[in-house]
Coordinates of C-alpha atoms in Angstrom, one line a residue:
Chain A
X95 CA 41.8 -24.0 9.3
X96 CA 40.9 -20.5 8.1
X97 CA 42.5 -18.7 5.9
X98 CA 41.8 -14.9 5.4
X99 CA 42.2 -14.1 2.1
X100 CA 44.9 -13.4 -0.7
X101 CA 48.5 -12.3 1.3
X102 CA 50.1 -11.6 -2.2
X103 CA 50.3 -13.0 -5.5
X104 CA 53.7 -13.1 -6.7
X105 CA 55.2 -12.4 -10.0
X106 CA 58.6 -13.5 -11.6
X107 CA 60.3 -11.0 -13.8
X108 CA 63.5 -10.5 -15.6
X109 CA 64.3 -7.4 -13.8
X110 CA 63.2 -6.5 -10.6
X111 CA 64.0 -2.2 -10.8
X112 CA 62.0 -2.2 -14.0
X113 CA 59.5 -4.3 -12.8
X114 CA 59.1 -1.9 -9.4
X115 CA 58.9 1.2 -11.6
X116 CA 56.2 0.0 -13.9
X117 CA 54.0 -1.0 -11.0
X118 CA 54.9 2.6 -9.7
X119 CA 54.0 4.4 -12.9
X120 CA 51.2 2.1 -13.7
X121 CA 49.6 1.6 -10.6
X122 CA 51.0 3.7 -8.2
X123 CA 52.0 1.1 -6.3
X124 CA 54.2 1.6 -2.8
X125 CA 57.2 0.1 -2.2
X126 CA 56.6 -2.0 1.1
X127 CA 60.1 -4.5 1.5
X128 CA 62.9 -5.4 -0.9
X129 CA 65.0 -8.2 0.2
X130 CA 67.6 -10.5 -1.2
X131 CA 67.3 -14.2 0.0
X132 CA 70.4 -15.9 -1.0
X133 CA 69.0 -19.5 -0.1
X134 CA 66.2 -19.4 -2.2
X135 CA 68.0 -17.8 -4.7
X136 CA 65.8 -14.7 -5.2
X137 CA 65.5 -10.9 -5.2
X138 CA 62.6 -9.5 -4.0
X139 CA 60.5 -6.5 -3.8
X140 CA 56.7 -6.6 -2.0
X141 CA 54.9 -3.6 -3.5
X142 CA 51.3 -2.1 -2.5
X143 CA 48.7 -1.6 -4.9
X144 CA 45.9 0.2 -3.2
X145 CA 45.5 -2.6 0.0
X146 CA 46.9 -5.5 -1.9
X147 CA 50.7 -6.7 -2.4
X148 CA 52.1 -8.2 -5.3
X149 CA 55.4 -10.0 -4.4
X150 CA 57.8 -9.3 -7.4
X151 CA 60.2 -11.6 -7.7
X152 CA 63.6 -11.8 -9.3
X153 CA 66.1 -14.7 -9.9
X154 CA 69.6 -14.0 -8.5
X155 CA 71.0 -16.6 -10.9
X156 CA 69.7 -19.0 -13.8
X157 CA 69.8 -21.9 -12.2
X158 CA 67.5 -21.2 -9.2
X159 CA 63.3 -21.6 -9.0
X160 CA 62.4 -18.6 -10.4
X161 CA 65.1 -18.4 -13.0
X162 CA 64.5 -21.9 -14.1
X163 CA 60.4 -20.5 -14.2
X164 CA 61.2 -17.8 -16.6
X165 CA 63.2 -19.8 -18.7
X166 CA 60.6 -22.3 -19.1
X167 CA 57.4 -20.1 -18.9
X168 CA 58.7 -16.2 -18.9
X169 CA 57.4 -13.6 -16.8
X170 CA 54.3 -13.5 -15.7
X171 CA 52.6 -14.8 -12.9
X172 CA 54.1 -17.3 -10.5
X173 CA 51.8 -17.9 -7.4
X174 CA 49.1 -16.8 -4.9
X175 CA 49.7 -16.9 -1.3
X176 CA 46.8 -16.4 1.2
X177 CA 46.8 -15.6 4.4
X178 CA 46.1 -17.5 8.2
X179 CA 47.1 -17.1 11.5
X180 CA 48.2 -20.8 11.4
X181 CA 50.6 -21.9 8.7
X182 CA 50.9 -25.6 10.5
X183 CA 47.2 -26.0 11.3
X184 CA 46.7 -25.0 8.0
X185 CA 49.6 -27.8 6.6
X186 CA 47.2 -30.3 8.8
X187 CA 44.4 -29.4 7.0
X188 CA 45.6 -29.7 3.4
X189 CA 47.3 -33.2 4.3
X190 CA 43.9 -34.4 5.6
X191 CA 42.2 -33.2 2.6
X192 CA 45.0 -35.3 0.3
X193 CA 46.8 -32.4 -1.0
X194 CA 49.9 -33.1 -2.3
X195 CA 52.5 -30.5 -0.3
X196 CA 55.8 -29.0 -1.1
X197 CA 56.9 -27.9 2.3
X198 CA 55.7 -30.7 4.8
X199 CA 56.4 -28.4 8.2
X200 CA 56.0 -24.3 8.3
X201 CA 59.4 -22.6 7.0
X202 CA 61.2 -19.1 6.9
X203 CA 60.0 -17.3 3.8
X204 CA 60.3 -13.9 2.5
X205 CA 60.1 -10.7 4.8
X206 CA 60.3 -12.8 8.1
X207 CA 57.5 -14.5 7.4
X208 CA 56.2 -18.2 8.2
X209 CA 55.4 -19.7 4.9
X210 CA 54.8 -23.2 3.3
X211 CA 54.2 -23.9 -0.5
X212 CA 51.0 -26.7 -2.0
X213 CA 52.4 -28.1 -4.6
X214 CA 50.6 -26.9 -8.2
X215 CA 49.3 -30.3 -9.2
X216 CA 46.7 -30.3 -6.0
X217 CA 45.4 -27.0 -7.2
X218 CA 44.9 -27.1 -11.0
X219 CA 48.2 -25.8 -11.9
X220 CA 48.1 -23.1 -9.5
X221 CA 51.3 -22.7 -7.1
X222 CA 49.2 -22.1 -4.2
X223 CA 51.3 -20.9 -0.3
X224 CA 49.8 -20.0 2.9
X225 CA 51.3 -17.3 5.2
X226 CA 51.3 -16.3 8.4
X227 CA 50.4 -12.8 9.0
X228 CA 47.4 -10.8 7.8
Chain B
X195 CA 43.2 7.3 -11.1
X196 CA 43.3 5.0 -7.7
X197 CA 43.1 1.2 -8.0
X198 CA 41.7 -0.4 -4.4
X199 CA 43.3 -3.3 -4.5
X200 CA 43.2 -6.7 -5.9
X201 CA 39.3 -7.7 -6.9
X202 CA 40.1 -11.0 -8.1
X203 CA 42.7 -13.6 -9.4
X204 CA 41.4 -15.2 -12.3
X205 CA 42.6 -19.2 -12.6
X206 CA 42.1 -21.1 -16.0
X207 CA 40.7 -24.6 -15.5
X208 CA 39.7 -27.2 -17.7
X209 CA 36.5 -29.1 -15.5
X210 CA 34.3 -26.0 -13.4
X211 CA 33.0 -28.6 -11.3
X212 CA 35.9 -30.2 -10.1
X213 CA 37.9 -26.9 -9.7
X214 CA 35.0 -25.4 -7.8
X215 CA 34.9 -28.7 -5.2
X216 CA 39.1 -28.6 -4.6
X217 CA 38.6 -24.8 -4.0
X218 CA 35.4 -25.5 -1.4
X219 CA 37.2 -28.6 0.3
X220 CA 41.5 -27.2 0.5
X221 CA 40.4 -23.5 1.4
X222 CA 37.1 -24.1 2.5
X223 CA 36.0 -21.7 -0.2
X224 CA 32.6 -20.8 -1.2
X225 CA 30.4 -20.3 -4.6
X226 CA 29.3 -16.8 -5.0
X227 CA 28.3 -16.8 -8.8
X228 CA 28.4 -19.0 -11.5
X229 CA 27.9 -18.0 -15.3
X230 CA 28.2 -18.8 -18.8
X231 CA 29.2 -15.5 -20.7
X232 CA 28.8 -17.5 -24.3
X233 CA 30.4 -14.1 -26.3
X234 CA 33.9 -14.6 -24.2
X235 CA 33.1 -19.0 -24.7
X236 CA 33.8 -19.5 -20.9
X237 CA 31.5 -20.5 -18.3
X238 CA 33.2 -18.3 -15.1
X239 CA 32.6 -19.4 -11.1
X240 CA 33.6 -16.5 -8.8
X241 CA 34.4 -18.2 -5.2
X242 CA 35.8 -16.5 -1.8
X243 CA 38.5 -18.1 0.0
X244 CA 38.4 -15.9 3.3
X245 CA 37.6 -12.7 1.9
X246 CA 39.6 -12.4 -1.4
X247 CA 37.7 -14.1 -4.2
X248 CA 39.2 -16.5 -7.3
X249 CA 37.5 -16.5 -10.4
X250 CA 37.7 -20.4 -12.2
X251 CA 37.8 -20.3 -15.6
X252 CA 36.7 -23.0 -18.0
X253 CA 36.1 -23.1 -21.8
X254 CA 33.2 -23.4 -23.6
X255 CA 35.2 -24.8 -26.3
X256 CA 39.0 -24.9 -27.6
X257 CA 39.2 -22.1 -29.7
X258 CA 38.1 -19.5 -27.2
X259 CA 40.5 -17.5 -25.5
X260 CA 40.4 -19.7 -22.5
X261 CA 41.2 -22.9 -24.7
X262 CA 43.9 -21.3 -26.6
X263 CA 45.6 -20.8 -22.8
X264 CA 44.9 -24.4 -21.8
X265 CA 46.2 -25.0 -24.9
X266 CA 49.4 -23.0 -24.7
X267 CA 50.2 -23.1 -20.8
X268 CA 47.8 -25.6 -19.7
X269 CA 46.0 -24.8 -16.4
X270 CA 46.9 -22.2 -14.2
X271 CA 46.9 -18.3 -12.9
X272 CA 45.8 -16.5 -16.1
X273 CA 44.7 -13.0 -14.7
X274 CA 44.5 -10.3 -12.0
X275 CA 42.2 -7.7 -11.5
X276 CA 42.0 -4.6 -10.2
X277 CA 39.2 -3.1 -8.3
X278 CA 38.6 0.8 -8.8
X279 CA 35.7 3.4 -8.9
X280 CA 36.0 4.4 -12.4
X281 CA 37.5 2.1 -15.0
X282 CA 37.2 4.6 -17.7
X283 CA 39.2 7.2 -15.7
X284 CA 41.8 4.6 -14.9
X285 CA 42.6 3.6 -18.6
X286 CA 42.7 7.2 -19.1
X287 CA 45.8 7.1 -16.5
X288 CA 47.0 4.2 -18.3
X289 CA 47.0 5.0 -21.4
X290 CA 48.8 8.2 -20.8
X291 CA 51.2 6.3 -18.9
X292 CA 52.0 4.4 -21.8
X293 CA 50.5 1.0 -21.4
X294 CA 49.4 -1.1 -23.9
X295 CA 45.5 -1.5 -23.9
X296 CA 43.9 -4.3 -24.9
X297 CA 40.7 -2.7 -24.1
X298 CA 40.3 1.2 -25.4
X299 CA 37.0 1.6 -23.7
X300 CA 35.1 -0.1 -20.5
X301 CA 33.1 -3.2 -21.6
X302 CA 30.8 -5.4 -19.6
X303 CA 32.4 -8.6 -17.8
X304 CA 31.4 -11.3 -15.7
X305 CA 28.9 -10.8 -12.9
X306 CA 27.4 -7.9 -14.5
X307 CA 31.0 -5.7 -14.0
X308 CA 32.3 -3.2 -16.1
X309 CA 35.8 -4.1 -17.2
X310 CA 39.0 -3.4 -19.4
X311 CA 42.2 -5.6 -20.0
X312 CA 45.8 -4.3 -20.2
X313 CA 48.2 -5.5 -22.4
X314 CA 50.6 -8.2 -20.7
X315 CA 53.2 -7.0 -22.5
X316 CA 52.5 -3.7 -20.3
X317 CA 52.8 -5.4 -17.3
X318 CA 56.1 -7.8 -17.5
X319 CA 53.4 -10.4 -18.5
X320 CA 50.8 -10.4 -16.3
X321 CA 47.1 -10.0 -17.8
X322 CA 46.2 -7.1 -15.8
X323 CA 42.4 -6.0 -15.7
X324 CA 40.7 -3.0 -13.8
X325 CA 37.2 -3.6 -12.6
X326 CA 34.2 -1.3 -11.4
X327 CA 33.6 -2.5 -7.9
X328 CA 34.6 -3.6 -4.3

C-alpha cells in the first residue's frame, strides 16, 4: 500500500454558500466542484487553497451523517482523506493491520471518485478515508 | 497574502507513543520530529504519511489547552495549518478581511516555525493556523 499524502480534509458546516465565501475572502480559495449527492445525504463544494482541497460539506437534511455530526459536535472538522492509486489494495492493507473499517469494498464517493471510509475508533478519533486519485 | 497549501493537520491524542505506532503501521507513516514545547504543555510528533505530514498531539497535563480538548471532544482532528511565506503579511490580510485572530502577531511554534492561530469562530469552526514554511 502507498498512500500519497492528504486528498482533502473535509469540513461540515451549517451553510455551504457561506462557508465557500469565507474560504474565498479568507483564503482565497478556488472553487474546484460543487455537487449534491442525494444518497449520502450531502451538499458539497471541494475548494482549493493554494494546492490543497478542503471538502466542505453540507447536510441536505437533519437526519443524515453530517447533519447528525453537527448536531452532536457543530461545525468544524469532520475527516481527512488521503490519497493512493489503490483504494482496495489499500482496504487489504488496513484489514491486515486490524483496523476496524467502515466500507469493507471500494465505493462511489464524492466527484466521481473511488473512496472507502476507516472507521474513527482505529485512528484515535480521527475519521480517516483513502481515495483514489492524486 | 498567498497560503501554499495545507502544511499540516494537527490530531489531539491522549498516548504519543501509541498514536505515533498506528500512524507508522495503518499508513506506513514516518517520525520526522518529536518535541516537548513545555510553555504550550504538549509534547508534539510531526509524521509524514506520503508526503503530507500529521502533527500528534498529547498533553503534558489536563489543564493545558490540549487536555481541555480531550476533555471537551475527546481525541480527534483539532487543527489545520496553513503553509505561507510570510505569516505576518498573511494576518495582515486576515485581519482586514475581518477574521478573528487569536494570534495578533507571528509567534514561535513547534519545530522551530513561526506561527499564528485564527479564530474558529472565523472559520465555521475550524482552528485555522498559518505557518512560515514548505
Amino acid at each position: 500500500m502507498e498512500l500519497r499524502g492528504i486528498h482533502h480534509i473535509g469540513v461540515a458546516v451549517e451553510d455551504l454558500d457561506e462557508a465557500i465565501a469565507t474560504y474565498e475572502r479568507l483564503f482565497q480559495a478556488v472553487l474546484e466542484h460543487r455537487q449534491v449527492l442525494d444518497s449520502q445525504g450531502v451538499e458539497a463544494a471541494a475548494v482549493l487553497v493554494g494546492e490543497s482541497r478542503v471538502e466542505l460539506l453540507a447536510p441536505t437534511g437533519s437526519d443524515t451523517p453530517v447533519g447528525r455530526f453537527l448536531a452532536r459536535r457543530g461545525p468544524g472538522m469532520h475527516h481527512v482523506a488521503y490519497a493512493t492509486d489503490d483504494v482496495a489494495e489499500a482496504l487489504g492493507h488496513l484489514r491486515a493491520a486490524g483496523a476496524e473499517l467502515v466500507d469493507e469494498v471500494p465505493r462511489p464517493g464524492l466527484f466521481g471518485l473511488e473512496v472507502a471510509f476507516i472507521h474513527p475508533d482505529a485512528v484515535h478519533g480521527v475519521l480517516t478515508e483513502v481515495v483514489s486519485g492524486g
